[in-house]
Short mmCIF file of C-alpha atoms in Angstrom, two decimals:
data_model
loop_
_atom_site.label_atom_id
_atom_site.label_comp_id
_atom_site.label_asym_id
_atom_site.label_seq_id
_atom_site.Cartn_x
_atom_site.Cartn_y
_atom_site.Cartn_z
CA MET A 1 -34.27 -99.44 -70.79
CA ALA A 2 -30.50 -99.52 -71.24
CA SER A 3 -28.31 -99.44 -68.17
CA VAL A 4 -27.10 -96.20 -66.69
CA ALA A 5 -23.58 -97.06 -67.80
CA ASP A 6 -24.72 -97.53 -71.42
CA LEU A 7 -26.64 -94.30 -71.33
CA LYS A 8 -23.69 -92.43 -69.92
CA GLU A 9 -21.54 -93.76 -72.73
CA LYS A 10 -24.12 -92.71 -75.30
CA HIS A 11 -24.36 -89.30 -73.66
CA ALA A 12 -20.59 -88.84 -73.77
CA ALA A 13 -20.49 -89.84 -77.43
CA ALA A 14 -23.32 -87.49 -78.33
CA THR A 15 -21.64 -84.65 -76.44
CA ALA A 16 -18.40 -85.27 -78.30
CA SER A 17 -20.24 -85.23 -81.64
CA VAL A 18 -21.99 -81.98 -80.78
CA ASN A 19 -18.71 -80.36 -79.77
CA SER A 20 -17.00 -81.52 -82.92
CA LEU A 21 -19.81 -80.29 -85.14
CA ARG A 22 -19.90 -76.96 -83.34
CA GLU A 23 -16.20 -76.53 -83.96
CA ARG A 24 -16.65 -77.34 -87.67
CA LEU A 25 -19.48 -74.86 -87.83
CA ARG A 26 -17.40 -72.21 -86.12
CA GLN A 27 -14.55 -72.71 -88.58
CA ARG A 28 -16.86 -72.68 -91.58
CA ARG A 29 -18.44 -69.46 -90.37
CA GLU A 30 -15.04 -67.89 -89.86
CA MET A 31 -14.22 -68.60 -93.49
CA LEU A 32 -17.33 -66.70 -94.53
CA LEU A 33 -16.34 -63.66 -92.48
CA ASP A 34 -14.34 -62.11 -95.30
CA THR A 35 -14.68 -58.67 -93.73
CA ASP A 36 -16.56 -56.74 -91.09
CA VAL A 37 -18.59 -53.56 -91.31
CA ALA A 38 -15.71 -51.31 -90.18
CA ARG A 39 -13.15 -52.66 -92.63
CA TYR A 40 -15.68 -52.59 -95.44
CA SER A 41 -16.66 -48.99 -94.61
CA LYS A 42 -13.04 -47.84 -94.48
CA VAL A 43 -12.34 -49.38 -97.85
CA GLN A 44 -15.24 -47.33 -99.16
CA GLY A 45 -13.64 -44.22 -97.74
CA ARG A 46 -16.30 -43.54 -95.12
CA ALA A 47 -15.38 -40.99 -92.47
CA PRO A 48 -16.54 -41.36 -88.88
CA VAL A 49 -19.33 -39.22 -87.52
CA SER A 50 -17.81 -36.17 -85.90
CA PHE A 51 -19.34 -34.75 -82.73
CA ASN A 52 -18.41 -31.76 -80.64
CA PRO A 53 -18.70 -32.51 -76.93
CA THR A 54 -21.63 -30.10 -76.68
CA ASP A 55 -23.63 -31.49 -79.59
CA LEU A 56 -25.84 -33.91 -77.68
CA VAL A 57 -27.27 -31.70 -74.97
CA CYS A 58 -29.13 -32.89 -71.93
CA CYS A 59 -32.48 -31.16 -72.37
CA ARG A 60 -34.36 -32.81 -69.50
CA THR A 61 -33.48 -34.40 -66.19
CA LEU A 62 -36.46 -36.35 -64.86
CA GLN A 63 -36.22 -36.52 -61.09
CA GLY A 64 -38.68 -38.28 -58.88
CA HIS A 65 -37.64 -41.86 -58.27
CA SER A 66 -36.19 -42.56 -54.85
CA GLY A 67 -34.29 -45.61 -56.00
CA LYS A 68 -32.21 -46.86 -58.91
CA VAL A 69 -33.89 -46.69 -62.29
CA TYR A 70 -33.92 -50.12 -63.90
CA SER A 71 -35.96 -49.77 -67.07
CA LEU A 72 -37.63 -47.23 -69.33
CA ASP A 73 -39.78 -47.15 -72.45
CA TRP A 74 -41.16 -44.41 -74.71
CA THR A 75 -44.64 -44.23 -76.18
CA PRO A 76 -44.76 -44.68 -79.92
CA GLU A 77 -46.70 -41.46 -80.43
CA LYS A 78 -46.65 -38.88 -77.65
CA ASN A 79 -43.56 -37.79 -75.75
CA TRP A 80 -44.27 -39.97 -72.75
CA ILE A 81 -41.85 -42.23 -70.94
CA VAL A 82 -42.56 -44.94 -68.37
CA SER A 83 -39.78 -45.84 -65.94
CA ALA A 84 -39.40 -48.57 -63.34
CA SER A 85 -37.31 -48.26 -60.23
CA GLN A 86 -35.94 -50.05 -57.22
CA ASP A 87 -38.28 -47.78 -55.22
CA GLY A 88 -41.09 -50.11 -56.29
CA ARG A 89 -42.82 -47.60 -58.52
CA LEU A 90 -43.56 -46.95 -62.12
CA ILE A 91 -43.58 -43.31 -63.11
CA VAL A 92 -45.11 -42.05 -66.34
CA TRP A 93 -43.54 -38.80 -67.49
CA ASN A 94 -44.46 -36.25 -70.06
CA ALA A 95 -40.89 -35.85 -71.22
CA LEU A 96 -41.63 -32.55 -72.95
CA THR A 97 -42.88 -30.83 -69.78
CA SER A 98 -40.99 -33.05 -67.28
CA GLN A 99 -44.27 -33.59 -65.46
CA LYS A 100 -45.19 -36.87 -63.86
CA THR A 101 -48.58 -37.93 -65.12
CA HIS A 102 -48.76 -41.17 -63.10
CA ALA A 103 -46.87 -42.64 -60.18
CA ILE A 104 -47.86 -46.27 -59.73
CA LYS A 105 -46.99 -48.10 -56.55
CA LEU A 106 -46.40 -51.76 -57.36
CA HIS A 107 -47.56 -54.75 -55.34
CA CYS A 108 -44.20 -56.36 -55.86
CA PRO A 109 -41.50 -53.71 -55.46
CA TRP A 110 -38.77 -55.79 -57.12
CA VAL A 111 -39.48 -54.60 -60.61
CA MET A 112 -37.00 -55.14 -63.43
CA THR A 113 -38.72 -54.06 -66.61
CA CYS A 114 -41.50 -51.87 -67.97
CA ALA A 115 -43.08 -51.19 -71.34
CA PHE A 116 -45.66 -48.91 -72.94
CA ALA A 117 -48.54 -50.33 -74.96
CA PRO A 118 -48.59 -49.16 -78.59
CA ASN A 119 -51.61 -46.92 -77.99
CA GLY A 120 -50.03 -45.34 -74.91
CA GLN A 121 -53.04 -46.25 -72.76
CA SER A 122 -51.43 -49.04 -70.75
CA VAL A 123 -48.12 -49.93 -69.22
CA ALA A 124 -46.71 -53.33 -68.34
CA CYS A 125 -44.06 -54.26 -65.81
CA GLY A 126 -42.48 -57.37 -64.38
CA GLY A 127 -39.78 -58.52 -62.00
CA LEU A 128 -39.02 -60.92 -59.19
CA ASP A 129 -42.69 -61.77 -58.70
CA SER A 130 -42.31 -63.84 -61.90
CA ALA A 131 -45.36 -62.08 -63.30
CA CYS A 132 -46.16 -59.26 -65.67
CA SER A 133 -48.64 -56.66 -64.39
CA ILE A 134 -50.66 -54.46 -66.70
CA PHE A 135 -52.03 -51.05 -65.67
CA ASN A 136 -54.56 -49.10 -67.66
CA LEU A 137 -53.52 -45.45 -67.33
CA ASN A 138 -57.12 -44.29 -67.60
CA SER A 139 -58.15 -46.21 -64.47
CA GLN A 140 -59.21 -44.34 -61.39
CA ALA A 141 -56.92 -44.62 -58.41
CA ASP A 142 -58.49 -46.18 -55.31
CA ARG A 143 -59.04 -44.43 -51.99
CA ASP A 144 -55.37 -44.80 -51.04
CA GLY A 145 -54.31 -43.31 -54.34
CA ASN A 146 -53.20 -46.67 -55.72
CA MET A 147 -53.81 -47.59 -59.31
CA PRO A 148 -55.55 -50.94 -59.75
CA VAL A 149 -53.88 -53.65 -61.80
CA SER A 150 -55.98 -54.44 -64.83
CA ARG A 151 -54.34 -57.81 -65.54
CA ILE A 152 -51.59 -59.99 -64.09
CA LEU A 153 -49.87 -62.40 -66.46
CA THR A 154 -48.76 -65.40 -64.44
CA GLY A 155 -47.04 -68.56 -65.58
CA HIS A 156 -43.35 -67.85 -65.63
CA LYS A 157 -41.33 -69.92 -63.20
CA GLY A 158 -38.65 -67.31 -62.83
CA TYR A 159 -38.23 -63.55 -62.73
CA VAL A 160 -39.46 -61.44 -65.64
CA SER A 161 -36.41 -59.64 -66.99
CA SER A 162 -37.86 -57.87 -69.99
CA CYS A 163 -41.20 -57.23 -71.69
CA GLN A 164 -42.29 -55.67 -74.94
CA TYR A 165 -45.68 -55.21 -76.57
CA VAL A 166 -45.96 -56.47 -80.12
CA PRO A 167 -45.94 -53.26 -82.20
CA ASP A 168 -49.44 -52.21 -83.30
CA GLN A 169 -51.01 -54.91 -81.17
CA GLU A 170 -52.29 -53.69 -77.81
CA THR A 171 -53.30 -57.22 -76.93
CA ARG A 172 -50.03 -59.07 -77.30
CA LEU A 173 -46.89 -58.92 -75.25
CA ILE A 174 -43.64 -60.88 -75.15
CA THR A 175 -41.72 -61.46 -71.93
CA SER A 176 -38.31 -62.94 -71.19
CA SER A 177 -37.54 -64.72 -67.96
CA GLY A 178 -35.04 -66.21 -65.57
CA ASP A 179 -36.84 -69.51 -66.20
CA GLN A 180 -34.99 -69.65 -69.56
CA THR A 181 -38.09 -69.06 -71.66
CA CYS A 182 -39.83 -66.28 -73.52
CA VAL A 183 -43.61 -66.16 -73.61
CA LEU A 184 -46.11 -64.55 -75.96
CA TRP A 185 -49.19 -63.44 -74.01
CA ASP A 186 -52.71 -62.45 -74.87
CA VAL A 187 -53.16 -59.49 -72.54
CA THR A 188 -56.96 -59.46 -72.75
CA THR A 189 -57.34 -63.04 -71.50
CA GLY A 190 -54.10 -63.35 -69.55
CA GLN A 191 -53.33 -66.58 -71.38
CA ARG A 192 -49.97 -67.73 -72.64
CA ILE A 193 -50.26 -68.10 -76.41
CA SER A 194 -46.80 -69.62 -76.90
CA ILE A 195 -43.76 -70.58 -74.85
CA PHE A 196 -40.36 -70.28 -76.53
CA GLY A 197 -37.78 -72.62 -75.04
CA GLY A 198 -38.13 -74.47 -71.76
CA GLU A 199 -39.21 -78.04 -72.34
CA PHE A 200 -38.52 -77.83 -76.04
CA PRO A 201 -35.03 -78.23 -77.42
CA SER A 202 -33.17 -75.28 -78.98
CA GLY A 203 -34.33 -73.03 -76.18
CA HIS A 204 -31.96 -71.00 -74.09
CA THR A 205 -30.02 -72.91 -71.47
CA ALA A 206 -29.81 -70.09 -68.97
CA ASP A 207 -31.78 -67.01 -67.87
CA VAL A 208 -33.09 -64.87 -70.67
CA GLN A 209 -32.37 -61.18 -70.11
CA SER A 210 -33.79 -59.29 -73.04
CA VAL A 211 -36.14 -59.40 -76.04
CA SER A 212 -36.54 -57.28 -79.13
CA ILE A 213 -39.37 -57.60 -81.63
CA ASN A 214 -38.66 -56.85 -85.29
CA SER A 215 -40.81 -53.85 -86.17
CA SER A 216 -40.41 -54.62 -89.90
CA ASN A 217 -41.69 -58.16 -89.40
CA THR A 218 -43.49 -58.52 -86.11
CA ASN A 219 -43.57 -62.31 -86.39
CA MET A 220 -39.88 -62.36 -85.52
CA PHE A 221 -38.14 -61.53 -82.28
CA VAL A 222 -34.72 -62.12 -80.76
CA SER A 223 -33.84 -63.00 -77.19
CA GLY A 224 -30.52 -62.56 -75.37
CA SER A 225 -29.47 -64.84 -72.55
CA CYS A 226 -26.96 -65.65 -69.84
CA ASP A 227 -26.02 -68.65 -72.00
CA ALA A 228 -24.09 -66.08 -74.08
CA THR A 229 -26.26 -66.62 -77.15
CA VAL A 230 -29.01 -64.79 -78.93
CA ARG A 231 -31.86 -66.78 -80.46
CA LEU A 232 -34.22 -65.80 -83.22
CA TRP A 233 -37.84 -66.92 -82.88
CA ASP A 234 -40.80 -66.98 -85.20
CA ILE A 235 -43.88 -66.48 -83.01
CA ARG A 236 -45.80 -68.88 -85.22
CA ILE A 237 -43.33 -71.68 -84.48
CA ALA A 238 -42.61 -72.03 -80.78
CA SER A 239 -41.16 -75.50 -81.02
CA ARG A 240 -37.69 -74.46 -82.03
CA ALA A 241 -35.55 -71.38 -82.43
CA VAL A 242 -35.02 -70.32 -86.04
CA ARG A 243 -31.34 -69.61 -85.40
CA THR A 244 -28.83 -69.34 -82.59
CA TYR A 245 -26.12 -66.67 -82.69
CA HIS A 246 -22.80 -67.37 -81.02
CA GLY A 247 -19.96 -64.96 -80.40
CA HIS A 248 -20.38 -63.31 -77.04
CA GLU A 249 -18.31 -64.57 -74.14
CA GLY A 250 -20.67 -63.61 -71.38
CA ASP A 251 -24.31 -62.93 -70.56
CA VAL A 252 -26.14 -61.08 -73.28
CA ASN A 253 -27.85 -58.29 -71.35
CA SER A 254 -29.50 -56.38 -74.15
CA VAL A 255 -30.70 -57.03 -77.71
CA LYS A 256 -32.18 -54.51 -80.16
CA PHE A 257 -33.15 -54.84 -83.78
CA PHE A 258 -31.31 -52.62 -86.23
CA PRO A 259 -33.69 -50.14 -87.93
CA ASP A 260 -33.62 -52.02 -91.27
CA GLY A 261 -35.07 -55.09 -89.60
CA HIS A 262 -32.45 -57.42 -91.07
CA ARG A 263 -29.78 -57.12 -88.39
CA PHE A 264 -29.74 -56.76 -84.65
CA GLY A 265 -27.34 -55.40 -82.05
CA THR A 266 -26.37 -56.94 -78.73
CA GLY A 267 -24.71 -55.81 -75.51
CA SER A 268 -23.01 -58.18 -73.12
CA GLU A 269 -21.36 -58.76 -69.79
CA ASP A 270 -18.19 -59.41 -71.80
CA GLY A 271 -17.95 -55.67 -72.39
CA THR A 272 -18.68 -55.76 -76.12
CA CYS A 273 -21.56 -54.94 -78.40
CA ARG A 274 -22.02 -56.90 -81.60
CA LEU A 275 -23.98 -56.62 -84.80
CA PHE A 276 -25.40 -59.83 -86.25
CA ASP A 277 -27.05 -60.49 -89.58
CA MET A 278 -30.41 -62.09 -88.83
CA ARG A 279 -30.76 -64.21 -91.95
CA THR A 280 -27.24 -65.63 -92.31
CA GLY A 281 -26.16 -65.58 -88.68
CA HIS A 282 -22.90 -63.78 -89.52
CA GLN A 283 -21.35 -61.66 -86.81
CA LEU A 284 -20.84 -58.47 -88.82
CA GLN A 285 -19.07 -56.34 -86.25
CA VAL A 286 -17.70 -56.31 -82.74
CA TYR A 287 -17.72 -53.02 -80.80
CA SER A 288 -15.00 -53.46 -78.26
CA ARG A 289 -13.68 -50.81 -75.93
CA GLU A 290 -10.03 -50.26 -75.17
CA PRO A 291 -8.95 -51.97 -71.98
CA ASP A 292 -7.98 -49.47 -69.32
CA ARG A 293 -4.41 -48.80 -68.30
CA ASN A 294 -4.62 -51.12 -65.32
CA ASP A 295 -5.96 -53.91 -67.49
CA ASN A 296 -9.02 -54.25 -65.32
CA GLU A 297 -11.96 -56.28 -66.49
CA LEU A 298 -14.00 -54.44 -69.10
CA PRO A 299 -17.19 -52.87 -67.77
CA ALA A 300 -20.31 -54.75 -68.83
CA VAL A 301 -22.72 -53.40 -71.41
CA THR A 302 -26.06 -53.02 -69.68
CA SER A 303 -28.24 -51.64 -72.44
CA ILE A 304 -28.14 -50.56 -76.10
CA ALA A 305 -30.17 -48.56 -78.62
CA PHE A 306 -29.74 -47.54 -82.25
CA SER A 307 -30.39 -44.08 -83.62
CA ILE A 308 -33.22 -44.00 -86.14
CA SER A 309 -30.94 -44.44 -89.17
CA GLY A 310 -28.81 -47.00 -87.41
CA ARG A 311 -25.67 -44.94 -87.91
CA LEU A 312 -25.24 -44.52 -84.16
CA LEU A 313 -25.20 -47.26 -81.55
CA PHE A 314 -25.68 -46.07 -77.99
CA ALA A 315 -24.33 -48.37 -75.28
CA GLY A 316 -24.67 -47.94 -71.54
CA TYR A 317 -22.01 -49.55 -69.35
CA SER A 318 -21.85 -50.67 -65.74
CA ASN A 319 -19.25 -48.00 -64.90
CA GLY A 320 -21.48 -45.08 -65.94
CA ASP A 321 -20.09 -44.63 -69.42
CA CYS A 322 -22.51 -44.19 -72.27
CA TYR A 323 -20.62 -44.62 -75.50
CA VAL A 324 -21.90 -43.40 -78.81
CA TRP A 325 -20.49 -45.79 -81.39
CA ASP A 326 -20.30 -45.01 -85.08
CA THR A 327 -21.94 -48.25 -86.20
CA LEU A 328 -20.16 -48.26 -89.55
CA LEU A 329 -16.63 -47.38 -88.47
CA ALA A 330 -16.80 -49.12 -85.07
CA GLU A 331 -15.35 -46.07 -83.33
CA VAL A 332 -16.51 -44.32 -80.21
CA VAL A 333 -17.47 -40.81 -81.30
CA LEU A 334 -18.75 -39.50 -77.98
CA ASN A 335 -19.04 -40.59 -74.35
CA LEU A 336 -22.23 -39.25 -72.83
CA GLY A 337 -21.02 -40.45 -69.45
CA ASN A 338 -18.16 -38.02 -69.52
CA LEU A 339 -19.94 -34.80 -70.24
CA GLN A 340 -21.24 -31.97 -68.20
CA ASN A 341 -24.59 -33.01 -66.78
CA SER A 342 -23.96 -36.75 -67.03
CA HIS A 343 -25.41 -39.38 -64.75
CA ASP A 344 -23.64 -40.12 -61.49
CA GLY A 345 -23.91 -43.85 -61.73
CA ARG A 346 -24.39 -46.89 -63.89
CA ILE A 347 -26.58 -46.47 -66.95
CA SER A 348 -29.08 -49.30 -66.59
CA CYS A 349 -31.38 -48.60 -69.53
CA LEU A 350 -31.74 -46.42 -72.57
CA GLY A 351 -34.33 -45.83 -75.25
CA MET A 352 -34.85 -43.77 -78.36
CA SER A 353 -37.97 -41.67 -78.92
CA SER A 354 -40.01 -42.93 -81.85
CA ASP A 355 -39.01 -40.05 -84.16
CA GLY A 356 -35.37 -40.53 -83.20
CA SER A 357 -35.02 -36.95 -81.94
CA ALA A 358 -34.21 -37.83 -78.34
CA LEU A 359 -32.38 -40.47 -76.35
CA CYS A 360 -33.44 -41.17 -72.78
CA THR A 361 -31.06 -42.81 -70.33
CA GLY A 362 -31.96 -44.23 -66.92
CA SER A 363 -29.43 -44.66 -64.17
CA TRP A 364 -28.69 -46.05 -60.75
CA ASP A 365 -28.37 -42.36 -59.74
CA LYS A 366 -32.23 -42.42 -59.65
CA ASN A 367 -32.64 -40.04 -62.57
CA LEU A 368 -33.57 -40.19 -66.20
CA LYS A 369 -31.99 -37.84 -68.68
CA VAL A 370 -33.16 -36.90 -72.14
CA ARG A 371 -30.60 -35.88 -74.71
CA THR A 372 -31.13 -34.35 -78.10
CA PHE A 373 -28.97 -32.75 -80.75
CA LYS A 374 -28.38 -29.08 -80.02
CA LYS A 375 -30.93 -26.78 -81.58
CA ARG A 376 -30.74 -26.41 -85.30
CA LEU A 377 -33.32 -23.62 -85.75
CA PHE A 378 -33.52 -20.21 -84.11
CA PRO A 379 -33.51 -20.79 -80.34
CA PHE A 380 -36.63 -20.48 -78.20
CA THR A 381 -39.28 -20.09 -80.81
CA THR A 382 -42.36 -19.46 -78.76
CA SER A 383 -45.20 -21.85 -79.29
CA MET B 1 -19.65 -68.76 -67.63
CA ARG B 2 -23.07 -70.23 -67.41
CA GLY B 3 -24.75 -72.30 -70.04
CA GLU B 4 -23.34 -74.57 -72.67
CA ALA B 5 -19.61 -74.16 -72.47
CA ASN B 6 -18.90 -77.63 -73.76
CA GLY B 7 -21.53 -79.49 -75.68
CA GLY B 8 -25.02 -80.05 -74.45
CA GLU B 9 -25.73 -81.15 -70.97
CA ASP B 10 -23.37 -81.06 -68.07
CA LEU B 11 -25.05 -83.56 -65.86
CA GLY B 12 -22.27 -83.95 -63.33
CA GLN B 13 -22.43 -80.34 -62.26
CA PRO B 14 -25.85 -78.91 -61.60
CA ARG B 15 -26.04 -75.39 -62.88
CA GLY B 16 -26.99 -73.95 -59.57
CA GLU B 17 -30.69 -74.14 -60.21
CA ASP B 18 -33.01 -75.47 -57.58
CA ARG B 19 -35.04 -77.38 -60.07
CA GLU B 20 -32.11 -79.68 -60.89
CA HIS B 21 -32.68 -81.24 -57.52
CA GLU B 22 -36.35 -81.87 -57.82
CA ASP B 23 -38.04 -85.01 -58.92
CA GLU B 24 -39.29 -84.91 -62.49
CA GLY B 25 -42.94 -84.71 -61.58
CA GLU B 26 -42.63 -82.08 -58.90
CA GLU B 27 -43.81 -78.57 -59.50
CA ARG B 28 -41.10 -75.99 -59.48
CA GLN B 29 -42.31 -74.18 -56.43
CA ASP B 30 -38.78 -73.89 -55.14
CA GLY B 31 -37.83 -71.88 -58.15
CA SER B 32 -39.63 -68.80 -56.94
CA ALA B 33 -38.39 -69.19 -53.39
CA ALA B 34 -34.87 -68.98 -54.72
CA HIS B 35 -35.54 -65.50 -55.98
CA GLN B 36 -36.14 -64.20 -52.52
CA ARG B 37 -32.62 -65.19 -51.58
CA GLN B 38 -31.26 -62.20 -53.37
CA PRO B 39 -30.43 -59.09 -51.37
CA GLN B 40 -33.73 -57.36 -51.46
CA ALA B 41 -32.45 -53.90 -52.19
CA GLN B 42 -31.01 -54.68 -55.57
CA ARG B 43 -31.78 -56.05 -58.92
CA PRO B 44 -30.04 -59.42 -58.94
CA ALA B 45 -26.64 -58.83 -60.42
CA ALA B 46 -26.05 -62.54 -60.13
CA ARG B 47 -29.26 -63.76 -61.69
CA PRO B 48 -31.57 -65.32 -59.10
CA SER B 49 -32.19 -68.68 -60.64
CA SER B 50 -28.82 -69.54 -62.09
CA GLY B 51 -26.05 -68.86 -59.63
CA GLN B 52 -22.49 -69.50 -60.57
CA GLN B 53 -21.62 -71.58 -57.55
CA PRO B 54 -22.33 -75.24 -58.11
CA GLN B 55 -24.75 -76.66 -55.61
CA PRO B 56 -23.25 -79.18 -53.21
CA GLN B 57 -23.55 -82.71 -54.57
CA GLN B 58 -24.72 -84.07 -51.25
CA ASN B 59 -28.09 -82.43 -51.04
CA PRO B 60 -30.20 -83.24 -48.02
CA THR B 61 -32.78 -85.05 -50.14
CA PRO B 62 -35.64 -86.69 -48.33
CA PRO B 63 -35.34 -90.48 -48.09
CA VAL B 64 -38.08 -91.14 -50.66
CA MET B 65 -35.94 -89.60 -53.39
CA MET B 66 -32.93 -91.80 -52.66
CA ARG B 67 -34.83 -94.85 -53.88
CA ASN B 68 -35.57 -93.07 -57.16
CA VAL B 69 -32.03 -91.92 -57.91
CA GLY B 70 -31.40 -94.71 -60.39
CA TYR B 71 -34.65 -94.08 -62.24
CA VAL B 72 -34.27 -90.30 -62.24
CA GLY B 73 -30.71 -90.73 -63.47
CA LYS B 74 -31.76 -92.85 -66.47
CA HIS B 75 -34.71 -90.66 -67.26
CA ARG B 76 -32.64 -87.51 -67.20
CA LEU B 77 -29.85 -89.11 -69.21
CA SER B 78 -32.26 -90.26 -71.90
CA ALA B 79 -33.81 -86.84 -72.13
CA ALA B 80 -30.37 -85.27 -72.37
CA ILE B 81 -29.35 -87.66 -75.13
CA ALA B 82 -32.53 -86.85 -77.04
CA ARG B 83 -31.78 -83.13 -76.76
CA LEU B 84 -28.21 -83.68 -77.92
CA ASP B 85 -29.43 -85.68 -80.90
CA GLN B 86 -31.80 -82.88 -81.87
CA GLU B 87 -29.03 -80.38 -81.52
CA LEU B 88 -26.80 -82.54 -83.71
CA GLN B 89 -29.49 -82.53 -86.34
CA SER B 90 -29.92 -78.80 -86.24
CA LEU B 91 -26.15 -78.21 -86.31
CA GLN B 92 -25.89 -80.43 -89.37
CA GLU B 93 -28.67 -78.46 -91.05
CA GLU B 94 -26.83 -75.26 -90.32
CA LEU B 95 -23.58 -76.68 -91.72
CA ASN B 96 -25.42 -77.59 -94.91
CA GLU B 97 -26.81 -74.08 -95.12
CA LEU B 98 -23.33 -72.62 -94.89
CA GLU B 99 -22.28 -74.47 -98.04
CA THR B 100 -24.23 -72.04 -100.18
CA MET B 101 -24.31 -69.00 -97.93
CA GLU B 102 -22.93 -65.69 -99.15
CA PRO B 103 -20.03 -64.17 -97.20
CA ALA B 104 -20.33 -61.36 -94.66
CA SER B 105 -19.38 -58.64 -97.16
CA THR B 106 -22.83 -58.80 -98.76
CA ALA B 107 -24.52 -58.01 -95.47
CA CYS B 108 -21.90 -55.33 -94.68
CA GLN B 109 -22.84 -53.51 -97.87
CA ASP B 110 -26.51 -53.68 -96.87
CA VAL B 111 -25.73 -52.18 -93.48
CA ILE B 112 -23.92 -49.24 -95.05
CA THR B 113 -26.71 -48.64 -97.55
CA SER B 114 -29.44 -48.78 -94.94
CA THR B 115 -27.85 -46.18 -92.64
CA GLY B 116 -28.08 -43.63 -95.44
CA GLY B 117 -31.80 -44.17 -95.76
CA LYS B 118 -33.50 -42.16 -93.03
CA PRO B 119 -32.97 -38.56 -91.84
CA ASP B 120 -31.44 -38.91 -88.38
CA PRO B 121 -32.06 -36.07 -85.89
CA LEU B 122 -29.07 -37.05 -83.75
CA LEU B 123 -26.49 -36.86 -86.52
CA PRO B 124 -24.56 -33.63 -87.14
CA ILE B 125 -25.01 -34.17 -90.86
CA THR B 126 -27.94 -36.15 -92.07
CA SER B 127 -29.56 -36.95 -95.37
CA GLY B 128 -33.05 -35.80 -96.14
CA PRO B 129 -35.14 -32.92 -94.86
CA GLU B 130 -34.84 -31.83 -91.28
CA ASN B 131 -38.05 -31.83 -89.36
CA SER B 132 -38.84 -28.78 -87.25
CA SER B 133 -40.47 -31.00 -84.63
CA TRP B 134 -37.01 -32.28 -83.79
CA ASP B 135 -36.47 -28.95 -82.02
CA ARG B 136 -39.53 -29.24 -79.82
CA TRP B 137 -37.17 -30.09 -76.96
CA PHE B 138 -36.03 -26.47 -76.99
CA GLN B 139 -39.43 -24.87 -76.98
CA ARG B 140 -40.64 -23.31 -73.79
CA VAL B 141 -43.70 -25.15 -72.60
CA ARG B 142 -46.16 -23.58 -70.23
CA SER B 143 -46.56 -25.87 -67.26
CA SER B 144 -50.20 -26.51 -66.52
CA ARG B 145 -49.50 -26.61 -62.80
CA SER B 146 -48.24 -23.09 -62.48
CA ASN B 147 -48.01 -19.86 -64.37
CA LYS B 148 -44.29 -20.17 -64.76
CA TRP B 149 -42.70 -21.16 -67.96
CA TRP B 150 -41.24 -24.60 -67.71
CA ALA B 151 -38.00 -24.28 -65.80
CA SER B 152 -34.91 -25.69 -67.33
CA ARG B 153 -33.52 -27.04 -64.08
CA GLY B 154 -31.46 -30.11 -64.79
CA SER B 155 -30.79 -29.24 -68.40
CA ASP B 156 -27.80 -27.83 -70.18
CA PHE B 157 -29.35 -24.48 -71.01
CA SER B 158 -31.48 -21.82 -69.36
#
């Protein structure tokens, strides 16, 4: 084997080559950015979405957690929501009636994420125990009223930051982790099917915070990381990322596919959201808030969601704001954090109901809130 | 900022992860212990396994590891060089791709077109038929736990 000195020289040379090539790549990409979505939309004469402050009403406040809410997920079919909290519990809510259908006390209280299975029969959660626990909602509680775990997915070497079931597949789940990898699991056997990153090159080089599976092509998912990049993965090819997306200047806290399945949105510690084109890698738009008068650091984006058409981008921030961005014009058209009946703390998570009629936000104020557009038909039709 | 600020590996400055200080063959048991360091009441705002503070260079390593420093150094360097070479390859592939790639405007047009596709319940004006189920949030629902109509406590209307 060559001497350490030789290797160090080789390493330095390789690093310099990588840096130089990255810079060339960056410049070449910049040349291809002939416009962004906002400029293009303005040229076409598009007008921004216009909201009255009372248009997106808070129709439910779900109270019951005794700690900060960290994560939430809707069922694909019914109007149920699962939420995870610092109080060490998962709560399943019927969002229509505000009732709690399940309150699950977790073995490991440091939970960070939760998800509903596609059939609504199970929920998954994960956190600082570095594992993902699955609960079947039809199970009987034991004598102490605790719900038994039906499966624990172990193997991660760091905290589980995010989890999502593969749409239409009750048996498969993808997790992201502080160990810099994402994993595809078989829930029925508890086995890891594939590991994305880690020992293999082209994986993330820091904690992974978020995943989003493409519902138009469930073989593809994106992951956002503290290495400030997003990576696209094909679940059939774990050995390398399909593409890496650069642009953010801080941890990427949240990633979500755009409804058309060809783009995805991101939210970051750098205070911006971005829209990337999946296939080409182009950064199509930056959603950047105005700095405040005192020029303080921008609040971080904690979580994002698109409306069902993609025209609206909802972004929760660390200071309690919840901006509604017009995706096309890159303008803030409403701040849900500034309205009557807003949360009293940071928005940590948000999610859209499957029919796009309601947005749920979860907050460090321990509550969840459901917002919908004000009634369009005659009010209070009795059912 | 964590991660790859300049090029591939930054071997001189461990990225604050416990596993940087372990021998290659060792299991990463310490990784999970690190997570417990975090203040227990909160989700780790500074992520548990990749702190920003560089670990002190002079780690109290047990004597057996001192003998292996040379070997571990070469091994890690070679692995890092291999990773950099693979990254070089993939960057070159991407550069080649960009030669024939269409500009951003094509994708921008697609974005605009796609947002007009679906009726959107949260938009003041939306294309396509409105669905009456969108208004289910305003219907009074009889709570099964009492005879009262569902109370609108915590909502914007009563």
